[in-house]
Structure formats: C-alpha cells, structure tokens
JSON list of C-alpha atoms in Angstrom, two decimals:
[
{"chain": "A", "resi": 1, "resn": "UNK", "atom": "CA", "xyz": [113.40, 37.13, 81.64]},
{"chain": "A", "resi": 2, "resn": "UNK", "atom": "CA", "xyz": [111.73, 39.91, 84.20]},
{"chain": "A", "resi": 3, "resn": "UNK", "atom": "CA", "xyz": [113.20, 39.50, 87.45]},
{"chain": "A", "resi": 4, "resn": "UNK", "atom": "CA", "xyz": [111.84, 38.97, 90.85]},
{"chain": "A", "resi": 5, "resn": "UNK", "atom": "CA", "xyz": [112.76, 40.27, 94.61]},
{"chain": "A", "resi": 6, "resn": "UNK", "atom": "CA", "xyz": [112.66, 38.53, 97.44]},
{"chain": "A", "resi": 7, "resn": "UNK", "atom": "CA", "xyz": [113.85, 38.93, 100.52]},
{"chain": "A", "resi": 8, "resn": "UNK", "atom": "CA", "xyz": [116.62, 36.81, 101.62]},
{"chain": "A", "resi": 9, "resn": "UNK", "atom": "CA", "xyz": [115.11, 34.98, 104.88]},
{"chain": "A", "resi": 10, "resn": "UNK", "atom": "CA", "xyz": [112.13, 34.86, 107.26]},
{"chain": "A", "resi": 11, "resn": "UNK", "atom": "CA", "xyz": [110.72, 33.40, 110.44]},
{"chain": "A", "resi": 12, "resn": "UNK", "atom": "CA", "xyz": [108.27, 32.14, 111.63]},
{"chain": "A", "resi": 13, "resn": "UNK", "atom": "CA", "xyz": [106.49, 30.29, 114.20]},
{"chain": "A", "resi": 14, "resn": "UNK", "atom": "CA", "xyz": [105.06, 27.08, 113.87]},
{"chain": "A", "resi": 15, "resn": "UNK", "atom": "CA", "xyz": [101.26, 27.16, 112.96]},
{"chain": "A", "resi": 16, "resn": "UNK", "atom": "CA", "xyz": [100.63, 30.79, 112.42]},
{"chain": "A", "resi": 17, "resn": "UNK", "atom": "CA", "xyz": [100.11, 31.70, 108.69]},
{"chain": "A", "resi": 18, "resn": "UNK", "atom": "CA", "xyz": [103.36, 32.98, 106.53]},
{"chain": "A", "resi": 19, "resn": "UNK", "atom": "CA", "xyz": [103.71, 35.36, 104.20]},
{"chain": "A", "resi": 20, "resn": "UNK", "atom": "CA", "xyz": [106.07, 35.61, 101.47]},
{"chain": "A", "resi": 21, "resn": "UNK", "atom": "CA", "xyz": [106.79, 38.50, 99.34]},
{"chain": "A", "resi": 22, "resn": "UNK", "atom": "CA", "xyz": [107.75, 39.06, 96.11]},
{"chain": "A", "resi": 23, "resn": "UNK", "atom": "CA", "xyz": [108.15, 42.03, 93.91]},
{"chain": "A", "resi": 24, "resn": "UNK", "atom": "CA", "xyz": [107.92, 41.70, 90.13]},
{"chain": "A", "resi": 25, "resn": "UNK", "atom": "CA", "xyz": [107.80, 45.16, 88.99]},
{"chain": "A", "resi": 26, "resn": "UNK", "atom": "CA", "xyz": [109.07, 44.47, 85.36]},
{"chain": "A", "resi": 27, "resn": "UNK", "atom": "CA", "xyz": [106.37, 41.38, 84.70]},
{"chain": "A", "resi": 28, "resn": "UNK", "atom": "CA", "xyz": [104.83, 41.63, 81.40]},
{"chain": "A", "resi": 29, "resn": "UNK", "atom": "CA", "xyz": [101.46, 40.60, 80.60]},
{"chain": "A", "resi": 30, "resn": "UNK", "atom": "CA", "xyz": [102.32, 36.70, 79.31]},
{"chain": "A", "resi": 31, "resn": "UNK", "atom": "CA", "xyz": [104.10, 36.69, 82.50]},
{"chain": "A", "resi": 32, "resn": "UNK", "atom": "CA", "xyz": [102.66, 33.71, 84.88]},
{"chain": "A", "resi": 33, "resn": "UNK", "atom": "CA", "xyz": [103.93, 34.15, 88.63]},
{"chain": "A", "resi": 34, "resn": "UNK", "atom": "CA", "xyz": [105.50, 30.72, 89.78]},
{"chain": "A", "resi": 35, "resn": "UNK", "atom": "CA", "xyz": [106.30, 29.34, 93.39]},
{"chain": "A", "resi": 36, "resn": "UNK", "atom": "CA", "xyz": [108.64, 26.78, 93.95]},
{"chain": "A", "resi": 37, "resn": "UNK", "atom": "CA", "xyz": [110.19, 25.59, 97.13]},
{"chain": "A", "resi": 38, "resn": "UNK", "atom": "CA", "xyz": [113.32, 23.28, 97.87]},
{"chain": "A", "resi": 39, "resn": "UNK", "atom": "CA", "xyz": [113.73, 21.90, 101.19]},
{"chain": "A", "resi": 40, "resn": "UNK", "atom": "CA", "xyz": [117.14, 20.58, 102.56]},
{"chain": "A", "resi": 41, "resn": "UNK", "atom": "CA", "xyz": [118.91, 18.03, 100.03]},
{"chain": "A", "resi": 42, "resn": "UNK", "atom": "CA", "xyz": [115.72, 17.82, 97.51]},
{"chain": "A", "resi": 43, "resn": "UNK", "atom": "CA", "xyz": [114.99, 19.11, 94.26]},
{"chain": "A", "resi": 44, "resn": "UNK", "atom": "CA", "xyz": [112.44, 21.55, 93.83]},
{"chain": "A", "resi": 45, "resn": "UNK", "atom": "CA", "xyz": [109.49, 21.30, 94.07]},
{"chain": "A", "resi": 46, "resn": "UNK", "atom": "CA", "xyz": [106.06, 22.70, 92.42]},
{"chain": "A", "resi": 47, "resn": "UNK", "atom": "CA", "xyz": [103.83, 24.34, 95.18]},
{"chain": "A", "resi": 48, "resn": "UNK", "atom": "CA", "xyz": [101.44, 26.99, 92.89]},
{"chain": "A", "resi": 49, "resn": "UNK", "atom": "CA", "xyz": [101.16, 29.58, 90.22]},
{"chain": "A", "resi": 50, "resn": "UNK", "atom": "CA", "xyz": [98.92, 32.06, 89.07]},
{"chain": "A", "resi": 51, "resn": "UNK", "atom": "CA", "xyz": [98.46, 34.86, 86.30]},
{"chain": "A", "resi": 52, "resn": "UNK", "atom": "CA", "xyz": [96.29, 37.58, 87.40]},
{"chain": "A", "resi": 53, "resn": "UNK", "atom": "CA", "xyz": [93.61, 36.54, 89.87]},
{"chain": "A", "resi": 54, "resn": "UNK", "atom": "CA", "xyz": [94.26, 34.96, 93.17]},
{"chain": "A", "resi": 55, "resn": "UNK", "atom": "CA", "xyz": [95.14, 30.96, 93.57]},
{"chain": "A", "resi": 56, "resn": "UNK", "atom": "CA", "xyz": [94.25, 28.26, 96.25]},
{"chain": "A", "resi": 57, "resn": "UNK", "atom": "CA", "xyz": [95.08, 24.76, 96.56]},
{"chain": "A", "resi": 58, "resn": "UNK", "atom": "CA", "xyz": [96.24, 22.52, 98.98]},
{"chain": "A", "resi": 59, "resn": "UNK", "atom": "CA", "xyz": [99.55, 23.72, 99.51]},
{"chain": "A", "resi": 60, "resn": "UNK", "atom": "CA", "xyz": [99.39, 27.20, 99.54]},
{"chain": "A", "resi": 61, "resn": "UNK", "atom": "CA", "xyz": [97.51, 30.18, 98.48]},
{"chain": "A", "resi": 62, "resn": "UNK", "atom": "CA", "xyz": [98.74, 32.83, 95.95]},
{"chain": "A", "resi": 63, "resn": "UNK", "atom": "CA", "xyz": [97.78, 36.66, 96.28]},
{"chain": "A", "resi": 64, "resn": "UNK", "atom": "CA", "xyz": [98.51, 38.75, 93.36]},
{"chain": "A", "resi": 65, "resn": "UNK", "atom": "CA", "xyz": [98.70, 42.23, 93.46]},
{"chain": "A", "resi": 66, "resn": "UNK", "atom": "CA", "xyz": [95.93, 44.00, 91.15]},
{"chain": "A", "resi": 67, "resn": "UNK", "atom": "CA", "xyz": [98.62, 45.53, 89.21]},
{"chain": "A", "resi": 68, "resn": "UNK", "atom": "CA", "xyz": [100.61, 42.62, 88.88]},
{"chain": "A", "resi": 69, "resn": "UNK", "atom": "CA", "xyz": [104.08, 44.00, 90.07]},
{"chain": "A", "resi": 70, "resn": "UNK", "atom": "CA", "xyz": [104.03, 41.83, 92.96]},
{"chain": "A", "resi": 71, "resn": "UNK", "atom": "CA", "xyz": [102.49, 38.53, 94.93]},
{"chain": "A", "resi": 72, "resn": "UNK", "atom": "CA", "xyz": [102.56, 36.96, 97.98]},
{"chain": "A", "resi": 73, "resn": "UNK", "atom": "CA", "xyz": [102.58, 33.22, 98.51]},
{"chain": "A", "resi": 74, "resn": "UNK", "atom": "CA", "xyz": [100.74, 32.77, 101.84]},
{"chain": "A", "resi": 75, "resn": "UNK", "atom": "CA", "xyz": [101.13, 29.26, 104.04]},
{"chain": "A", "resi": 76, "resn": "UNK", "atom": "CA", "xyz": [97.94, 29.21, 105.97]},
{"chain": "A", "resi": 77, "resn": "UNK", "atom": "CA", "xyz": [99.65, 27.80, 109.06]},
{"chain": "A", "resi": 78, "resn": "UNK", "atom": "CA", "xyz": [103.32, 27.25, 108.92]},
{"chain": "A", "resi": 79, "resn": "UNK", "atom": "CA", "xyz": [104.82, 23.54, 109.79]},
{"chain": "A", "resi": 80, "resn": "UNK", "atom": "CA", "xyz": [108.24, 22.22, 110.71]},
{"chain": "A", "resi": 81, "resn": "UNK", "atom": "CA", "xyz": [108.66, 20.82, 107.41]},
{"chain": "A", "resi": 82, "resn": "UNK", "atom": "CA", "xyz": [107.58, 23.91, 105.60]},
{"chain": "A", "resi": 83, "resn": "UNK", "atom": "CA", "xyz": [111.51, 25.24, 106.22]},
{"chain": "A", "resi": 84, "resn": "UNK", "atom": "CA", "xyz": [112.32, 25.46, 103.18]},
{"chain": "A", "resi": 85, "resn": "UNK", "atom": "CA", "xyz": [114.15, 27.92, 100.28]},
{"chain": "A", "resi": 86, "resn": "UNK", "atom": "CA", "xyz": [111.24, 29.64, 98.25]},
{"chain": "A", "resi": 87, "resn": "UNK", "atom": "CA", "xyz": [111.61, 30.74, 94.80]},
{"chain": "A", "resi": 88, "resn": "UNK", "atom": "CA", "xyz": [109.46, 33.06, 92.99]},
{"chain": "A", "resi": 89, "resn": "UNK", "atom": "CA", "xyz": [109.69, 32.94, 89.26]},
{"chain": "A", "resi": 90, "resn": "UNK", "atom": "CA", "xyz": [108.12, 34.37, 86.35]},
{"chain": "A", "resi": 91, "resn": "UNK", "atom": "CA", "xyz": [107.49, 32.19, 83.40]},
{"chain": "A", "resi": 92, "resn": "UNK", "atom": "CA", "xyz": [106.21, 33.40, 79.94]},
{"chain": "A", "resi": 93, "resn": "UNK", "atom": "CA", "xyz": [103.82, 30.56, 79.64]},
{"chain": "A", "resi": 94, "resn": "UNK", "atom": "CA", "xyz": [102.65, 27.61, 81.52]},
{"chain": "A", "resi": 95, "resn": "UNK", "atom": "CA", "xyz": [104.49, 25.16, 79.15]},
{"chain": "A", "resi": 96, "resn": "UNK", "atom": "CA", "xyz": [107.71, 27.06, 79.35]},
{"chain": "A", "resi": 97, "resn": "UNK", "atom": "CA", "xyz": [111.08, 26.36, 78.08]},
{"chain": "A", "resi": 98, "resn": "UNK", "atom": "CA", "xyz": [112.68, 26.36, 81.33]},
{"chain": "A", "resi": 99, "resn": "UNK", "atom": "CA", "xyz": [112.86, 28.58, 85.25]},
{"chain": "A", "resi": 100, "resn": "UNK", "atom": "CA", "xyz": [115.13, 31.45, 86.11]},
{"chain": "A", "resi": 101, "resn": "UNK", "atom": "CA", "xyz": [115.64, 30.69, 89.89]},
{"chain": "A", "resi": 102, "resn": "UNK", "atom": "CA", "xyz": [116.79, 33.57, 91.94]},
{"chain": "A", "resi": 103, "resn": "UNK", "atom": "CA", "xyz": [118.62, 33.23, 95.02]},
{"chain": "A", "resi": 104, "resn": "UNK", "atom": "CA", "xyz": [114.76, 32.72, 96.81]},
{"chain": "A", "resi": 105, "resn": "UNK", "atom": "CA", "xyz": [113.85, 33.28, 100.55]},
{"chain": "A", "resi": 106, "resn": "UNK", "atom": "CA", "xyz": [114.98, 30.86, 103.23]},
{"chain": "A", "resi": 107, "resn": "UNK", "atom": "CA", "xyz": [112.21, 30.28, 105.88]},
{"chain": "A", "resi": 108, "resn": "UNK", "atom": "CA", "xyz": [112.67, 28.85, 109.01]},
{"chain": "A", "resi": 109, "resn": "UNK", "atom": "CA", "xyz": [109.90, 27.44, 111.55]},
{"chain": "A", "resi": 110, "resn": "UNK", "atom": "CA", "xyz": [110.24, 27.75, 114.94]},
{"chain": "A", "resi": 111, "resn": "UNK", "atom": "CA", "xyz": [108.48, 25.20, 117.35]},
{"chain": "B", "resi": 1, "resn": "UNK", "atom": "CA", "xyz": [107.19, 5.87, 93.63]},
{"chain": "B", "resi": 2, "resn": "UNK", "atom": "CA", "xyz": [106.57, 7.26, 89.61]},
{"chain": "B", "resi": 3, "resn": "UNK", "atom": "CA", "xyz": [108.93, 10.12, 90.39]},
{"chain": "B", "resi": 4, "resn": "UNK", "atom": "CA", "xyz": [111.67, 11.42, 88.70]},
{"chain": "B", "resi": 5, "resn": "UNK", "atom": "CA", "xyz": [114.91, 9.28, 89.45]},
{"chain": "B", "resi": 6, "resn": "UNK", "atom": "CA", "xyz": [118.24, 10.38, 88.95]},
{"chain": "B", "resi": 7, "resn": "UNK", "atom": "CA", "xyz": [121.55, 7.96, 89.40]},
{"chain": "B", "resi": 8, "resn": "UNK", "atom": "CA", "xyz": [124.16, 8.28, 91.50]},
{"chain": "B", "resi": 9, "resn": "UNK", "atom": "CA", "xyz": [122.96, 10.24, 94.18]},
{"chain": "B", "resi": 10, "resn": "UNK", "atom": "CA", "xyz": [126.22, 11.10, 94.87]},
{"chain": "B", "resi": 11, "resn": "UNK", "atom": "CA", "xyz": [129.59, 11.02, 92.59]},
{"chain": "B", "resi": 12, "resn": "UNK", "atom": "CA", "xyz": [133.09, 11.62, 93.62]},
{"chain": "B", "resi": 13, "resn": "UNK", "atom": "CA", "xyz": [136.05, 11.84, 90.81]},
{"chain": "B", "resi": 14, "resn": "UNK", "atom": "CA", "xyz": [139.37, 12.86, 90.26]},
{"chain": "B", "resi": 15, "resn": "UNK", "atom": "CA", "xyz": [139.94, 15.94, 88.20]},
{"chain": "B", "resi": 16, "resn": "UNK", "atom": "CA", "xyz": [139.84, 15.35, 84.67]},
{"chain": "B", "resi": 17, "resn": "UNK", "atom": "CA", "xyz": [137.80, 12.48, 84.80]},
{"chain": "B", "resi": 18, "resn": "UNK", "atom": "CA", "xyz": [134.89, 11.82, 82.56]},
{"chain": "B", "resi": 19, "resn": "UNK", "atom": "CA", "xyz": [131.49, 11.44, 85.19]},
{"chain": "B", "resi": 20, "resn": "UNK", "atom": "CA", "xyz": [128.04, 10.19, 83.33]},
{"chain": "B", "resi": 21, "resn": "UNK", "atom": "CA", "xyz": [124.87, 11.24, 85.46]},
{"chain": "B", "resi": 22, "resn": "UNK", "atom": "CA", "xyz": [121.31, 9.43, 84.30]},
{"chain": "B", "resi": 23, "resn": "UNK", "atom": "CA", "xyz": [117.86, 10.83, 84.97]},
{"chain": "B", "resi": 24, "resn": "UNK", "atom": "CA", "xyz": [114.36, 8.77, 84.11]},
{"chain": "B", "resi": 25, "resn": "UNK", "atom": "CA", "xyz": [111.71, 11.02, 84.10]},
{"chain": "B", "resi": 26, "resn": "UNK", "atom": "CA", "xyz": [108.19, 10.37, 85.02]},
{"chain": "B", "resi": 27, "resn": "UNK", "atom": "CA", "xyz": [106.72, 8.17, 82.36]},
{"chain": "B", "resi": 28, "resn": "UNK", "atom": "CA", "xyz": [104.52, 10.68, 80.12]},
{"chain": "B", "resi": 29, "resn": "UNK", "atom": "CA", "xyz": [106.65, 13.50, 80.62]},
{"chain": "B", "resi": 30, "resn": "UNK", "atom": "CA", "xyz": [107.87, 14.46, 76.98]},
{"chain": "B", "resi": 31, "resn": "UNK", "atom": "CA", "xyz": [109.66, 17.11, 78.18]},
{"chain": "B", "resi": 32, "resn": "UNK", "atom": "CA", "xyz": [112.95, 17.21, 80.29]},
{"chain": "B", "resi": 33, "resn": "UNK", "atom": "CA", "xyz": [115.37, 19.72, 82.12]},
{"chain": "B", "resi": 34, "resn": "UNK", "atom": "CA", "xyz": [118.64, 19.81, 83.03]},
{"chain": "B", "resi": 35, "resn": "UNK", "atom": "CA", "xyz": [119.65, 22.24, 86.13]},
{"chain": "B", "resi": 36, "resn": "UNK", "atom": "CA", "xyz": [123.27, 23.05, 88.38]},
{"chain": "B", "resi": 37, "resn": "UNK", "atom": "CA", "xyz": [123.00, 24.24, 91.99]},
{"chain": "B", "resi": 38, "resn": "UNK", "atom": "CA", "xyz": [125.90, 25.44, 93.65]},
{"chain": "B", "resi": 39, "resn": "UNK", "atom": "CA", "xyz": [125.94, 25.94, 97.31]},
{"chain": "B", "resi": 40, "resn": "UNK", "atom": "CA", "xyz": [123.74, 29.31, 98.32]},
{"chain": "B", "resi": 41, "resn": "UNK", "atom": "CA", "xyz": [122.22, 29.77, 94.83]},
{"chain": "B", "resi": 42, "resn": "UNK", "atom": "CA", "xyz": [118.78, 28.69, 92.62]},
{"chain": "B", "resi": 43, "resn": "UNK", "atom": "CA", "xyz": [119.49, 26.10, 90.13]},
{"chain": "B", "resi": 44, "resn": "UNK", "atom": "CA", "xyz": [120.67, 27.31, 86.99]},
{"chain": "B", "resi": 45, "resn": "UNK", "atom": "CA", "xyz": [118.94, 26.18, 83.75]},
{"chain": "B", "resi": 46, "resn": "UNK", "atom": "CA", "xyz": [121.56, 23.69, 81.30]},
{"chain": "B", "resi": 47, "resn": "UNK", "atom": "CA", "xyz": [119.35, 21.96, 78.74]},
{"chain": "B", "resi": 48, "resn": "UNK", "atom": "CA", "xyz": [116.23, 20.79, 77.58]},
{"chain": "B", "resi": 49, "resn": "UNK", "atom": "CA", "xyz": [115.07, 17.78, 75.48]},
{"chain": "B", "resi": 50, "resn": "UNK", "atom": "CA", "xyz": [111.11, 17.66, 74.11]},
{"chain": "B", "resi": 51, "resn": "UNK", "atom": "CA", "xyz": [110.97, 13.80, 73.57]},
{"chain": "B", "resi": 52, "resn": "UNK", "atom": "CA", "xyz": [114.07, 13.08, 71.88]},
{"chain": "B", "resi": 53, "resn": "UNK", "atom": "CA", "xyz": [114.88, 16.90, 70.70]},
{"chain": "B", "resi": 54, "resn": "UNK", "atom": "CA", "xyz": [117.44, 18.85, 72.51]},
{"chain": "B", "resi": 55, "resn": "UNK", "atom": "CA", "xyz": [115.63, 22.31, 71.80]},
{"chain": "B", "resi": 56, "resn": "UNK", "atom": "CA", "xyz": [117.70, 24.80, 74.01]},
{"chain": "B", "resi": 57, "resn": "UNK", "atom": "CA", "xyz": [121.02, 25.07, 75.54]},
{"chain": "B", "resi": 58, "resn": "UNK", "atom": "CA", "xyz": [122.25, 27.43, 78.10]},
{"chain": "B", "resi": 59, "resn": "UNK", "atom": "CA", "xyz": [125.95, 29.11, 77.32]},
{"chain": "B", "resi": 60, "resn": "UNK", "atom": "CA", "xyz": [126.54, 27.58, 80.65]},
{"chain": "B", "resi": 61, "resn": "UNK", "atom": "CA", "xyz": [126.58, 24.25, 78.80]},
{"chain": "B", "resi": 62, "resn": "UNK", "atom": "CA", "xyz": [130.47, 24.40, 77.45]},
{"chain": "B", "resi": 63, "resn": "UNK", "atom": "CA", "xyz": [131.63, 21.64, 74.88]},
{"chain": "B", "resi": 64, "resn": "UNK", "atom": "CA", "xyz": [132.66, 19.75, 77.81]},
{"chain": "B", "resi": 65, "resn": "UNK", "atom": "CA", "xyz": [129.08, 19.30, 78.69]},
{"chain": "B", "resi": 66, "resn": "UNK", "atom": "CA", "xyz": [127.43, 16.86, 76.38]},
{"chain": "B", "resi": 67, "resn": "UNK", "atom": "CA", "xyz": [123.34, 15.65, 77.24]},
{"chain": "B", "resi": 68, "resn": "UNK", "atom": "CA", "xyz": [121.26, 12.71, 75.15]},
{"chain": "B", "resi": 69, "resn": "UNK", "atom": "CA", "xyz": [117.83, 11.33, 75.24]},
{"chain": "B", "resi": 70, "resn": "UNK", "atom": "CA", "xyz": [118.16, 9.16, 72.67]},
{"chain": "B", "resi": 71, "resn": "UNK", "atom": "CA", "xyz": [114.73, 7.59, 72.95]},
{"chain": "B", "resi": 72, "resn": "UNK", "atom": "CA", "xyz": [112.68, 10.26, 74.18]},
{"chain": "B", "resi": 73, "resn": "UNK", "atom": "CA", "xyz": [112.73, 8.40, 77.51]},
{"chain": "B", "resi": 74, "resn": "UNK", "atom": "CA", "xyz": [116.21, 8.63, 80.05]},
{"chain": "B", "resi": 75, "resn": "UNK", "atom": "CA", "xyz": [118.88, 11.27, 79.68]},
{"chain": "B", "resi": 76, "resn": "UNK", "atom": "CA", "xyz": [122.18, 11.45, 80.36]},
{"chain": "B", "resi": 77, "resn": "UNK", "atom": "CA", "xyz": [124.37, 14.23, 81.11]},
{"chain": "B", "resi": 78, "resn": "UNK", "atom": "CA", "xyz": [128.10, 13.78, 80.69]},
{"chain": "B", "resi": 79, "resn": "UNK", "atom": "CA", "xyz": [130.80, 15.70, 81.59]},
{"chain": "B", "resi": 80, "resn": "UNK", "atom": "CA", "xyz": [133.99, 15.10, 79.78]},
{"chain": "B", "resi": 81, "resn": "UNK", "atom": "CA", "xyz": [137.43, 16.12, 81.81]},
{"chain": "B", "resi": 82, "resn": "UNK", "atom": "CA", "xyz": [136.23, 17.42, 84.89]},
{"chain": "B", "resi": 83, "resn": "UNK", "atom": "CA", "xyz": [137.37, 20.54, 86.85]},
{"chain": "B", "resi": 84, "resn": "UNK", "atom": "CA", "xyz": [136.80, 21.54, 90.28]},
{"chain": "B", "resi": 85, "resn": "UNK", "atom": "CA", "xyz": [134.35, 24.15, 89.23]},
{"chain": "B", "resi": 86, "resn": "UNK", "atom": "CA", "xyz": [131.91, 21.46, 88.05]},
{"chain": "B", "resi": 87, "resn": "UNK", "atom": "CA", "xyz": [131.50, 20.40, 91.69]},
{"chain": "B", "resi": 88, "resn": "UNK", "atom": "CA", "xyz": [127.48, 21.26, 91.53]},
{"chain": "B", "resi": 89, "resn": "UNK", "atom": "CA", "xyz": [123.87, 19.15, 92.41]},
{"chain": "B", "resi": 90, "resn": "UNK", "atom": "CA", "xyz": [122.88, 18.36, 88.81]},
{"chain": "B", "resi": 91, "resn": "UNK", "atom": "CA", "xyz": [119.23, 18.28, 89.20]},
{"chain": "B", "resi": 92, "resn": "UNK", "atom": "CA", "xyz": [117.06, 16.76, 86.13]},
{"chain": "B", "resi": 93, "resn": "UNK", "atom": "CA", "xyz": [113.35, 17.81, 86.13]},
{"chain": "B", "resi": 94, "resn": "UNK", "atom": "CA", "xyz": [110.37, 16.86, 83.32]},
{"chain": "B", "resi": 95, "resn": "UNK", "atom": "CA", "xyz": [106.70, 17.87, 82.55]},
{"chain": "B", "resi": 96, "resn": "UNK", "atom": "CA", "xyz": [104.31, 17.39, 79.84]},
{"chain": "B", "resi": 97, "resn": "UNK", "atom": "CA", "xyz": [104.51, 19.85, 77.04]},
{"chain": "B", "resi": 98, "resn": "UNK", "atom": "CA", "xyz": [101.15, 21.68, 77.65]},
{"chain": "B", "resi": 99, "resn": "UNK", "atom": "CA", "xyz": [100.19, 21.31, 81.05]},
{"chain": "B", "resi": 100, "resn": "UNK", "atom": "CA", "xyz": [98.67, 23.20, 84.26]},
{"chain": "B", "resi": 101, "resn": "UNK", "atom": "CA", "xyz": [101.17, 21.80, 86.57]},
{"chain": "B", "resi": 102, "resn": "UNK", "atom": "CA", "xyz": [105.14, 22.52, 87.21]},
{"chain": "B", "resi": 103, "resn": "UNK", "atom": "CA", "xyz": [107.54, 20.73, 86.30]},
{"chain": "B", "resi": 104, "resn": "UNK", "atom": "CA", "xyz": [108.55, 18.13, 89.11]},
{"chain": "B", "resi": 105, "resn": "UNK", "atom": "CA", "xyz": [112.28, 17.66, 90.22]},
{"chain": "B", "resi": 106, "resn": "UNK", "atom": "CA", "xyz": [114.45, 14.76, 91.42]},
{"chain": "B", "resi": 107, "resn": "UNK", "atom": "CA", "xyz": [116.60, 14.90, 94.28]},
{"chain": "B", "resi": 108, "resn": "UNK", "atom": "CA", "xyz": [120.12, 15.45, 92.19]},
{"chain": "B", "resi": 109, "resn": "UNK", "atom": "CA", "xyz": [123.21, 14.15, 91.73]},
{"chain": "B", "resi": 110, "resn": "UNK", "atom": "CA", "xyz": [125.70, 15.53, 93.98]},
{"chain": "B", "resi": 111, "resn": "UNK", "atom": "CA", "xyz": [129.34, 15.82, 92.04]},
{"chain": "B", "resi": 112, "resn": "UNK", "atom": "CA", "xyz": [132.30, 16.58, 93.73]},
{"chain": "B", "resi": 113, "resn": "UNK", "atom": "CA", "xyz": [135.72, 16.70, 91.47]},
{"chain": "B", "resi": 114, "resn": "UNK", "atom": "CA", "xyz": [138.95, 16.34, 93.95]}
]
C-alpha cells in the first residue's frame, strides 16, 4: 500500500476553519484518498474521500492536489467535538479489502 | 440505533485464558473487518469475511487468533491462551461490497490480559 504523511498534531481554535495535510507522494492512479477520524474511546469513523477532483459534504471538504501527491481535509469551522485523531488513507478502490491506518494527526480545539 | 455493535465493551482475563469477542454488523453489510488498536497507534487490519467467506488474513492473525461468521451475519473473534501482548481495542467494522460510502466502525472491545 502507498503511504501517507501527516503531521503528528494540530490546533486550533474553536470555529475558525482547519486544515489538515497530507502528503501522498507515492499514490498511484487507482489510488482513492480516504479520511477517517476517531474521537476519544470510539471507533472510526467515515468523514470523506475523493479520487482526483475536489469533495464536499456535510462533514468536511476534501482538496486534492492537481497532481495527486497530496490533499487536505478542510473543517469549515472547527468545533469542540471535532478533537479528534485524523487518518488519511489511500485505498485502491472504493470497495476495498481493508485500511492501512497510519499513526494520523491529533487535533485539538481550543474554546 | 442500526449501528455496528460489538460485545463486551470491555474484557478483563487472566493470562492464558481463552476470551470470545462478538460483533453484529449493520444489517445489509455483507462485508466485515476485523481491526487491533494499541495505545498511540491506527488500528491494524486482522481479517475480513464477505458474507460468510473469510477472504484475507493479516500475518498479524497467529493460530491463536481464530474469527467465524458462520451465517454471513455476527462474527466472532476468539483468542485462544492469551498473553499480555494481546491487551488491544478489537474494533469490528462492515460495509456493503460495492459501495460509495466507508466502512462504519463500532466502538471496540477493550481486552486487557493480567
């Protein structure tokens, strides 16, 4: 599986936007760029994914570099309970057999 | 709540006990995942069943490790003579086989072997 970078944590302040890196320099052209997040004593869970052009929905919005080697999941304006871990994973398909979870970026939200 | 469920939440057991974890996934799922999390790290991948097939197996998953889905529905994970290394969340996740969506998680089992 191609490998992702992410930094290990951020901050940031309650309702301004957040944006999280994540560098992908090995993806190959199957490649679809995942985002999952895990907060505090949950599972994982889904928030978007994309393959080449840029995502919305409700949760988050996903920009993807034109050359694919990296993204950035962007949370229009940060909440409490958007502290969470972050993972960033790259997926051959959309039905995949299973996630390679890297270590992910912690992000906290200051009031 | 048509979640994925996963009993105990928690399990504490002597070393070299035999521990049985069970996961229902949501209903239409046919496919499910098994994961460990240690503390500090992303889950790392175990299993998977598509309906009652277990189609891939990590190297993680020693012969103490066995998993069933006997009817395509619940799994089980077992874990046969427990070490102090297996102290992990087992986290069970499903999803349909073609689908737009990810895969969606429940909350874990929590094992600790004393």
């Amino acid at each position: 599986d191609a490998k992702t970078t992410q930094p290990n944590s951020m901050e940031s302040n309650e309702e301004e936007p957040v944006h999280l890196p994540c560098n992908h320099s090995t993806i190959s052209g199957t490649d679809y760029i995942h985002w999952y997040r895990q907060l505090p004593s949950q599972g994982p869970e889904y928030v978007i994914h994309g393959l080449t052009s840029n995502v919305n929905n409700r949760m988050a919005s996903l920009a993807i570099a034109e050359d694919r080697k990296s993204s950035t999941l962007i949370l229009h304006r940060a909440t409490l309970r958007d502290a969470a871990v972050y993972y960033c994973i790259l997926s051959k398909e959309t039905s995949g057999s299973r996630l390679t979870f890297g270590e992910g970026t912690q992000l906290t939200v200051n009031p | 709540d048509t979640g994925v469920s996963q009993n105990p939440r928690h399990k504490i057991t002597k070393r070299g006990q035999n521990v049985t974890f069970r996961c229902d996934p949501i209903s239409e799922h046919n496919r499910l995942y098994w994961y460990r999390q240690t503390l500090g790290q992303g889950p790392e991948f175990l299993t998977y069943f598509q309906n009652e097939a277990q189609l891939e197996k990590s190297r993680l998953l020693s012969d103490r490790f066995s998993a069933e889905r006997p009817k395509g529905s619940f799994s089980t994970l077992e874990i046969q003579r427990t070490e102090q290394g297996d102290s992990a969340m087992y986290l069970c996740a499903s999803r349909k086989a073609v689908s737009l969506y990810g895969y969606t998680f429940g909350s874990g089992t929590r094992l600790t072997v004393v």
